[in-house]
Amino acid sequence: MKPWSRRSVLRGAGVSLALPWLACRAQGGQAPPRRMLLIANNLGVLPKHFFPDQAGPDYTLSPYLRELGEFRRDFTVCSGLSHPGVSGGHSADNCLLTAARGAFKSGFRNSISFDQFVAEKLGPVTRFPSLNLGVNVDKGNRSLSWTRDGVLLPAEDSAPQLYERLFLAGDAEAVARQKRRLESRGSVLDTLREETKRFSGELGREDRARLEQYVTSVREVEERMAAARLWERKPKPAAPGPMPGDIQDKKLFFEKFGLMLDMAELALESDSTRIVTLMADAFVTPVLKLNESELSTQTYHGLSHHGQDAAKVRQLEEIDRQQMKLLALTLGRLRGKNLLDRTMVFYGSNMGDANIHDNTNLPILLAGGGFRHGQHLVFPRENNAPLSNLFVSMMQRMGVEADSFASSTGPLRGLELV
């Protein structure tokens, strides 16, 4: 496939994907949907260059936040947030959106992630209840998205494959085969449900509780299958341009990151989904291209344990700034298409300081979504506020009627609606 031009495809997307949204909005006066994009780097950033020194709305932009200076009134930066009891260094990346404790302990089982919790509450309002994307991600071991039973949902890290899922319908026979598979799976679920009814009365209390949990899971699968059958009958959005080329070279970290941000934007703009997660798996990223003329001297993980070595710190600063620039490009495109006020963009990490494996004082930034931004919210450094409080504020903004998630104690104090 011919490599995808980011600029040309976004120009195409602005025409072919915005018009259906405008037509829909004009009918019945309905407001456009709310969306969220959750971005995480599992090695974080250099904290001293990310966090401002002052609290409140009159803070001075930190070196990294200067890259987002144009959007100062469009984002809130938070310090003093973490997940209570969640430690374990690198393994805590799987808990960033779950807040599950004990990631390093024997027998650990994760819990439902924030994105999947919201997707469950919203129901099948889009073809894909959520999309889980990755950059250099170790699919079998790392993910931002986890089911209610604590099962990892693998991240999609191929732009062409994601493009195909979003925009290409396949030939008539392929569509018919998919419908037959869906119908077949539905019949299997019907049989399982009847079998569980047959012997449930013979079980003890503990086993019956486990069986009820199983039946609930079967029922949830049935609902998803029914929604999938309905969506198979509906045409996919018009393709915004040629299929993107794939970037398989892991050292092209920023190029891959930018491409997957583009794909996330297209998925949200076409209303294929309203929830996208994107994990940049820095932990397994090898020696990477810093700029046009320089490669890093070590792997990304190796650099993160810098021990204040000046050469390593300089390279990490370059890496962090490049990511802030990519975030700025995404915010700019969303704002230019009048989508930012309806789209919450979360950027954060499970690492407060990767150099010492610290999982407290996480670097957290929230942009867009119709909140009153332009401030630095400061919480206690020694006794952090729960990051899940921010998740409560976000899910309520998505229209979810719930007042708690994981370790939350309520909505995030100081974050108000416009």
PDB file of C-alpha atoms in Angstrom, residues 161-377:
ATOM      1  CA  GLN A 161      -6.420  -3.167   9.935  1.00  0.00           C
ATOM      2  CA  LEU A 162      -8.213  -0.511  11.962  1.00  0.00           C
ATOM      3  CA  TYR A 163      -9.066   1.391   8.790  1.00  0.00           C
ATOM      4  CA  GLU A 164     -10.566  -1.779   7.333  1.00  0.00           C
ATOM      5  CA  ARG A 165     -12.713  -2.325  10.423  1.00  0.00           C
ATOM      6  CA  LEU A 166     -13.923   1.268  10.359  1.00  0.00           C
ATOM      7  CA  PHE A 167     -14.630   1.868   6.688  1.00  0.00           C
ATOM      8  CA  LEU A 168     -14.464  -1.255   4.511  1.00  0.00           C
ATOM      9  CA  ALA A 169     -17.549  -3.474   4.301  1.00  0.00           C
ATOM     10  CA  GLY A 170     -16.148  -6.379   2.298  1.00  0.00           C
ATOM     11  CA  ASP A 171     -17.950  -8.195  -0.477  1.00  0.00           C
ATOM     12  CA  ALA A 172     -21.494  -9.545  -0.148  1.00  0.00           C
ATOM     13  CA  GLU A 173     -20.351 -13.095   0.612  1.00  0.00           C
ATOM     14  CA  ALA A 174     -17.998 -11.901   3.369  1.00  0.00           C
ATOM     15  CA  VAL A 175     -20.814  -9.937   4.981  1.00  0.00           C
ATOM     16  CA  ALA A 176     -23.111 -12.971   4.721  1.00  0.00           C
ATOM     17  CA  ARG A 177     -20.466 -15.197   6.364  1.00  0.00           C
ATOM     18  CA  GLN A 178     -20.140 -12.754   9.228  1.00  0.00           C
ATOM     19  CA  LYS A 179     -23.915 -12.722   9.737  1.00  0.00           C
ATOM     20  CA  ARG A 180     -23.975 -16.540   9.781  1.00  0.00           C
ATOM     21  CA  ARG A 181     -21.180 -16.601  12.381  1.00  0.00           C
ATOM     22  CA  LEU A 182     -23.115 -14.189  14.554  1.00  0.00           C
ATOM     23  CA  GLU A 183     -26.282 -16.283  14.278  1.00  0.00           C
ATOM     24  CA  SER A 184     -24.348 -19.477  15.080  1.00  0.00           C
ATOM     25  CA  ARG A 185     -22.794 -17.969  18.180  1.00  0.00           C
ATOM     26  CA  GLY A 186     -26.200 -16.789  19.289  1.00  0.00           C
ATOM     27  CA  SER A 187     -27.586 -20.341  19.137  1.00  0.00           C
ATOM     28  CA  VAL A 188     -24.682 -21.654  21.230  1.00  0.00           C
ATOM     29  CA  LEU A 189     -25.412 -19.056  23.885  1.00  0.00           C
ATOM     30  CA  ASP A 190     -29.081 -20.099  23.909  1.00  0.00           C
ATOM     31  CA  THR A 191     -28.035 -23.694  24.608  1.00  0.00           C
ATOM     32  CA  LEU A 192     -25.697 -22.680  27.420  1.00  0.00           C
ATOM     33  CA  ARG A 193     -28.423 -20.624  29.053  1.00  0.00           C
ATOM     34  CA  GLU A 194     -30.858 -23.560  29.017  1.00  0.00           C
ATOM     35  CA  GLU A 195     -28.251 -25.935  30.451  1.00  0.00           C
ATOM     36  CA  THR A 196     -27.477 -23.623  33.371  1.00  0.00           C
ATOM     37  CA  LYS A 197     -31.162 -23.398  34.259  1.00  0.00           C
ATOM     38  CA  ARG A 198     -31.400 -27.204  34.299  1.00  0.00           C
ATOM     39  CA  PHE A 199     -28.973 -27.857  37.162  1.00  0.00           C
ATOM     40  CA  SER A 200     -28.766 -24.516  39.051  1.00  0.00           C
ATOM     41  CA  GLY A 201     -31.209 -25.731  41.707  1.00  0.00           C
ATOM     42  CA  GLU A 202     -28.820 -28.520  42.721  1.00  0.00           C
ATOM     43  CA  LEU A 203     -25.941 -26.219  43.633  1.00  0.00           C
ATOM     44  CA  GLY A 204     -24.816 -24.770  46.940  1.00  0.00           C
ATOM     45  CA  ARG A 205     -24.896 -21.054  47.703  1.00  0.00           C
ATOM     46  CA  GLU A 206     -21.284 -20.307  46.625  1.00  0.00           C
ATOM     47  CA  ASP A 207     -21.526 -22.298  43.407  1.00  0.00           C
ATOM     48  CA  ARG A 208     -24.906 -20.766  42.633  1.00  0.00           C
ATOM     49  CA  ALA A 209     -23.428 -17.277  43.027  1.00  0.00           C
ATOM     50  CA  ARG A 210     -20.648 -18.197  40.594  1.00  0.00           C
ATOM     51  CA  LEU A 211     -23.196 -19.594  38.172  1.00  0.00           C
ATOM     52  CA  GLU A 212     -25.277 -16.421  38.377  1.00  0.00           C
ATOM     53  CA  GLN A 213     -22.186 -14.385  37.555  1.00  0.00           C
ATOM     54  CA  TYR A 214     -21.592 -16.668  34.579  1.00  0.00           C
ATOM     55  CA  VAL A 215     -25.192 -16.298  33.391  1.00  0.00           C
ATOM     56  CA  THR A 216     -24.853 -12.527  33.673  1.00  0.00           C
ATOM     57  CA  SER A 217     -21.757 -12.673  31.480  1.00  0.00           C
ATOM     58  CA  VAL A 218     -23.636 -14.814  28.945  1.00  0.00           C
ATOM     59  CA  ARG A 219     -26.489 -12.306  28.943  1.00  0.00           C
ATOM     60  CA  GLU A 220     -24.049  -9.440  28.301  1.00  0.00           C
ATOM     61  CA  VAL A 221     -22.523 -11.369  25.397  1.00  0.00           C
ATOM     62  CA  GLU A 222     -26.019 -11.958  23.990  1.00  0.00           C
ATOM     63  CA  GLU A 223     -26.728  -8.243  24.097  1.00  0.00           C
ATOM     64  CA  ARG A 224     -23.479  -7.474  22.294  1.00  0.00           C
ATOM     65  CA  MET A 225     -24.237 -10.143  19.703  1.00  0.00           C
ATOM     66  CA  ALA A 226     -27.681  -8.684  19.083  1.00  0.00           C
ATOM     67  CA  ALA A 227     -26.166  -5.227  18.630  1.00  0.00           C
ATOM     68  CA  ALA A 228     -23.524  -6.645  16.275  1.00  0.00           C
ATOM     69  CA  ARG A 229     -26.215  -8.247  14.116  1.00  0.00           C
ATOM     70  CA  LEU A 230     -28.003  -4.917  13.822  1.00  0.00           C
ATOM     71  CA  TRP A 231     -24.811  -3.056  12.891  1.00  0.00           C
ATOM     72  CA  GLU A 232     -23.973  -5.659  10.224  1.00  0.00           C
ATOM     73  CA  ARG A 233     -27.099  -4.521   8.370  1.00  0.00           C
ATOM     74  CA  LYS A 234     -26.040  -0.859   8.408  1.00  0.00           C
ATOM     75  CA  PRO A 235     -23.518   0.600   5.952  1.00  0.00           C
ATOM     76  CA  LYS A 236     -20.184   1.776   7.269  1.00  0.00           C
ATOM     77  CA  PRO A 237     -19.138   5.440   6.929  1.00  0.00           C
ATOM     78  CA  ALA A 238     -17.629   6.548   3.653  1.00  0.00           C
ATOM     79  CA  ALA A 239     -13.869   5.944   3.514  1.00  0.00           C
ATOM     80  CA  PRO A 240     -12.073   9.281   3.999  1.00  0.00           C
ATOM     81  CA  GLY A 241      -9.241   8.450   1.625  1.00  0.00           C
ATOM     82  CA  PRO A 242      -6.855   5.654   0.644  1.00  0.00           C
ATOM     83  CA  MET A 243      -5.965   3.005   3.183  1.00  0.00           C
ATOM     84  CA  PRO A 244      -3.015   4.134   5.334  1.00  0.00           C
ATOM     85  CA  GLY A 245       0.318   2.414   5.114  1.00  0.00           C
ATOM     86  CA  ASP A 246       1.519   0.421   8.099  1.00  0.00           C
ATOM     87  CA  ILE A 247       4.508   1.500  10.192  1.00  0.00           C
ATOM     88  CA  GLN A 248       6.158  -1.630  11.546  1.00  0.00           C
ATOM     89  CA  ASP A 249       9.547  -0.214  12.498  1.00  0.00           C
ATOM     90  CA  LYS A 250       9.313   0.295  16.259  1.00  0.00           C
ATOM     91  CA  LYS A 251      12.050   2.877  16.315  1.00  0.00           C
ATOM     92  CA  LEU A 252       9.685   5.231  14.406  1.00  0.00           C
ATOM     93  CA  PHE A 253       7.857   5.795  17.677  1.00  0.00           C
ATOM     94  CA  PHE A 254       6.595   9.311  16.993  1.00  0.00           C
ATOM     95  CA  GLU A 255       5.435   8.500  13.467  1.00  0.00           C
ATOM     96  CA  LYS A 256       3.449   5.536  14.792  1.00  0.00           C
ATOM     97  CA  PHE A 257       2.068   7.599  17.659  1.00  0.00           C
ATOM     98  CA  GLY A 258       0.944  10.347  15.270  1.00  0.00           C
ATOM     99  CA  LEU A 259      -0.669   7.881  12.878  1.00  0.00           C
ATOM    100  CA  MET A 260      -2.666   6.159  15.628  1.00  0.00           C
ATOM    101  CA  LEU A 261      -3.800   9.552  16.943  1.00  0.00           C
ATOM    102  CA  ASP A 262      -5.031  10.294  13.421  1.00  0.00           C
ATOM    103  CA  MET A 263      -6.915   7.003  13.352  1.00  0.00           C
ATOM    104  CA  ALA A 264      -8.452   7.696  16.763  1.00  0.00           C
ATOM    105  CA  GLU A 265      -9.632  11.060  15.508  1.00  0.00           C
ATOM    106  CA  LEU A 266     -11.210   9.507  12.407  1.00  0.00           C
ATOM    107  CA  ALA A 267     -12.977   6.870  14.502  1.00  0.00           C
ATOM    108  CA  LEU A 268     -14.481   9.539  16.765  1.00  0.00           C
ATOM    109  CA  GLU A 269     -15.320  11.950  13.961  1.00  0.00           C
ATOM    110  CA  SER A 270     -17.130   9.294  11.930  1.00  0.00           C
ATOM    111  CA  ASP A 271     -19.067   8.314  15.086  1.00  0.00           C
ATOM    112  CA  SER A 272     -17.848   4.745  14.674  1.00  0.00           C
ATOM    113  CA  THR A 273     -17.213   4.898  18.414  1.00  0.00           C
ATOM    114  CA  ARG A 274     -17.321   7.459  21.199  1.00  0.00           C
ATOM    115  CA  ILE A 275     -14.582   5.987  23.355  1.00  0.00           C
ATOM    116  CA  VAL A 276     -10.970   5.431  22.252  1.00  0.00           C
ATOM    117  CA  THR A 277      -8.009   4.357  24.376  1.00  0.00           C
ATOM    118  CA  LEU A 278      -4.435   4.605  23.118  1.00  0.00           C
ATOM    119  CA  MET A 279      -1.443   3.152  24.977  1.00  0.00           C
ATOM    120  CA  ALA A 280       2.069   4.091  23.934  1.00  0.00           C
ATOM    121  CA  ASP A 281       4.057   1.129  25.238  1.00  0.00           C
ATOM    122  CA  ALA A 282       7.324   2.900  25.918  1.00  0.00           C
ATOM    123  CA  PHE A 283       8.511   0.025  28.096  1.00  0.00           C
ATOM    124  CA  VAL A 284       9.115  -2.248  25.080  1.00  0.00           C
ATOM    125  CA  THR A 285      10.097   0.499  22.632  1.00  0.00           C
ATOM    126  CA  PRO A 286      13.675  -0.100  21.437  1.00  0.00           C
ATOM    127  CA  VAL A 287      16.263   2.473  20.463  1.00  0.00           C
ATOM    128  CA  LEU A 288      14.140   5.101  18.746  1.00  0.00           C
ATOM    129  CA  LYS A 289      14.477   7.902  16.248  1.00  0.00           C
ATOM    130  CA  LEU A 290      14.637  11.159  18.207  1.00  0.00           C
ATOM    131  CA  ASN A 291      14.683  13.455  15.193  1.00  0.00           C
ATOM    132  CA  GLU A 292      15.800  13.498  11.574  1.00  0.00           C
ATOM    133  CA  SER A 293      19.467  13.127  12.471  1.00  0.00           C
ATOM    134  CA  GLU A 294      19.641  11.294  15.783  1.00  0.00           C
ATOM    135  CA  LEU A 295      18.821   7.926  17.345  1.00  0.00           C
ATOM    136  CA  SER A 296      18.599   7.422  21.084  1.00  0.00           C
ATOM    137  CA  THR A 297      21.623   5.861  22.718  1.00  0.00           C
ATOM    138  CA  GLN A 298      19.487   3.344  24.649  1.00  0.00           C
ATOM    139  CA  THR A 299      16.027   1.844  24.632  1.00  0.00           C
ATOM    140  CA  TYR A 300      13.208   4.050  25.904  1.00  0.00           C
ATOM    141  CA  HIS A 301      13.117   2.037  29.144  1.00  0.00           C
ATOM    142  CA  GLY A 302      16.864   2.311  29.534  1.00  0.00           C
ATOM    143  CA  LEU A 303      16.688   6.080  29.189  1.00  0.00           C
ATOM    144  CA  SER A 304      13.904   6.304  31.766  1.00  0.00           C
ATOM    145  CA  HIS A 305      16.314   5.058  34.454  1.00  0.00           C
ATOM    146  CA  HIS A 306      18.509   8.053  33.856  1.00  0.00           C
ATOM    147  CA  GLY A 307      20.005   8.518  37.338  1.00  0.00           C
ATOM    148  CA  GLN A 308      20.288  12.230  36.462  1.00  0.00           C
ATOM    149  CA  ASP A 309      22.742  11.433  33.667  1.00  0.00           C
ATOM    150  CA  ALA A 310      22.724  14.581  31.529  1.00  0.00           C
ATOM    151  CA  ALA A 311      22.825  12.788  28.175  1.00  0.00           C
ATOM    152  CA  LYS A 312      19.885  10.532  29.052  1.00  0.00           C
ATOM    153  CA  VAL A 313      17.877  13.421  30.497  1.00  0.00           C
ATOM    154  CA  ARG A 314      18.405  15.440  27.319  1.00  0.00           C
ATOM    155  CA  GLN A 315      17.093  12.588  25.173  1.00  0.00           C
ATOM    156  CA  LEU A 316      14.086  12.096  27.438  1.00  0.00           C
ATOM    157  CA  GLU A 317      13.301  15.806  27.188  1.00  0.00           C
ATOM    158  CA  GLU A 318      13.289  15.470  23.399  1.00  0.00           C
ATOM    159  CA  ILE A 319      10.978  12.452  23.591  1.00  0.00           C
ATOM    160  CA  ASP A 320       8.577  14.162  25.996  1.00  0.00           C
ATOM    161  CA  ARG A 321       8.423  17.367  23.958  1.00  0.00           C
ATOM    162  CA  GLN A 322       7.692  15.433  20.774  1.00  0.00           C
ATOM    163  CA  GLN A 323       4.712  13.809  22.465  1.00  0.00           C
ATOM    164  CA  MET A 324       3.425  17.170  23.694  1.00  0.00           C
ATOM    165  CA  LYS A 325       3.646  18.424  20.112  1.00  0.00           C
ATOM    166  CA  LEU A 326       1.632  15.443  18.873  1.00  0.00           C
ATOM    167  CA  LEU A 327      -0.977  16.144  21.545  1.00  0.00           C
ATOM    168  CA  ALA A 328      -1.092  19.786  20.441  1.00  0.00           C
ATOM    169  CA  LEU A 329      -1.706  18.719  16.826  1.00  0.00           C
ATOM    170  CA  THR A 330      -4.596  16.508  17.920  1.00  0.00           C
ATOM    171  CA  LEU A 331      -6.162  19.263  20.042  1.00  0.00           C
ATOM    172  CA  GLY A 332      -5.787  21.696  17.163  1.00  0.00           C
ATOM    173  CA  ARG A 333      -7.556  19.459  14.688  1.00  0.00           C
ATOM    174  CA  LEU A 334     -10.379  18.714  17.108  1.00  0.00           C
ATOM    175  CA  ARG A 335     -10.836  22.397  17.872  1.00  0.00           C
ATOM    176  CA  GLY A 336     -10.688  23.287  14.192  1.00  0.00           C
ATOM    177  CA  LYS A 337     -13.569  20.892  13.507  1.00  0.00           C
ATOM    178  CA  ASN A 338     -15.615  22.151  16.483  1.00  0.00           C
ATOM    179  CA  LEU A 339     -15.192  18.765  18.188  1.00  0.00           C
ATOM    180  CA  LEU A 340     -12.997  19.670  21.159  1.00  0.00           C
ATOM    181  CA  ASP A 341     -15.815  21.056  23.327  1.00  0.00           C
ATOM    182  CA  ARG A 342     -17.608  17.714  22.971  1.00  0.00           C
ATOM    183  CA  THR A 343     -14.521  15.491  23.239  1.00  0.00           C
ATOM    184  CA  MET A 344     -12.594  14.901  26.464  1.00  0.00           C
ATOM    185  CA  VAL A 345      -8.908  14.241  25.775  1.00  0.00           C
ATOM    186  CA  PHE A 346      -7.111  12.609  28.713  1.00  0.00           C
ATOM    187  CA  TYR A 347      -3.315  12.333  28.734  1.00  0.00           C
ATOM    188  CA  GLY A 348      -1.576  10.573  31.599  1.00  0.00           C
ATOM    189  CA  SER A 349       0.600   7.773  32.889  1.00  0.00           C
ATOM    190  CA  ASN A 350       0.825   5.134  35.593  1.00  0.00           C
ATOM    191  CA  MET A 351       4.312   6.443  36.361  1.00  0.00           C
ATOM    192  CA  GLY A 352       4.931   9.540  38.435  1.00  0.00           C
ATOM    193  CA  ASP A 353       8.675   9.075  38.099  1.00  0.00           C
ATOM    194  CA  ALA A 354       9.909   6.113  36.062  1.00  0.00           C
ATOM    195  CA  ASN A 355      13.474   6.673  37.229  1.00  0.00           C
ATOM    196  CA  ILE A 356      12.544   5.365  40.678  1.00  0.00           C
ATOM    197  CA  HIS A 357       9.460   3.265  39.777  1.00  0.00           C
ATOM    198  CA  ASP A 358       7.155   5.718  41.557  1.00  0.00           C
ATOM    199  CA  ASN A 359       3.410   5.301  40.951  1.00  0.00           C
ATOM    200  CA  THR A 360       2.285   8.433  42.812  1.00  0.00           C
ATOM    201  CA  ASN A 361       1.874  12.072  41.723  1.00  0.00           C
ATOM    202  CA  LEU A 362       0.936  11.014  38.226  1.00  0.00           C
ATOM    203  CA  PRO A 363       1.220  13.447  35.297  1.00  0.00           C
ATOM    204  CA  ILE A 364      -2.409  14.051  34.330  1.00  0.00           C
ATOM    205  CA  LEU A 365      -3.895  16.451  31.803  1.00  0.00           C
ATOM    206  CA  LEU A 366      -7.506  16.783  30.648  1.00  0.00           C
ATOM    207  CA  ALA A 367      -8.485  18.875  27.632  1.00  0.00           C
ATOM    208  CA  GLY A 368     -11.822  19.740  26.043  1.00  0.00           C
ATOM    209  CA  GLY A 369     -15.155  18.205  26.914  1.00  0.00           C
ATOM    210  CA  GLY A 370     -16.905  21.396  27.993  1.00  0.00           C
ATOM    211  CA  PHE A 371     -15.128  21.847  31.339  1.00  0.00           C
ATOM    212  CA  ARG A 372     -13.885  25.159  32.725  1.00  0.00           C
ATOM    213  CA  HIS A 373     -10.185  24.764  31.957  1.00  0.00           C
ATOM    214  CA  GLY A 374      -7.097  26.957  32.111  1.00  0.00           C
ATOM    215  CA  GLN A 375      -5.982  25.911  35.585  1.00  0.00           C
ATOM    216  CA  HIS A 376      -3.558  23.786  37.577  1.00  0.00           C
ATOM    217  CA  LEU A 377      -5.418  21.692  40.155  1.00  0.00           C
TER     218      LEU A 377
END
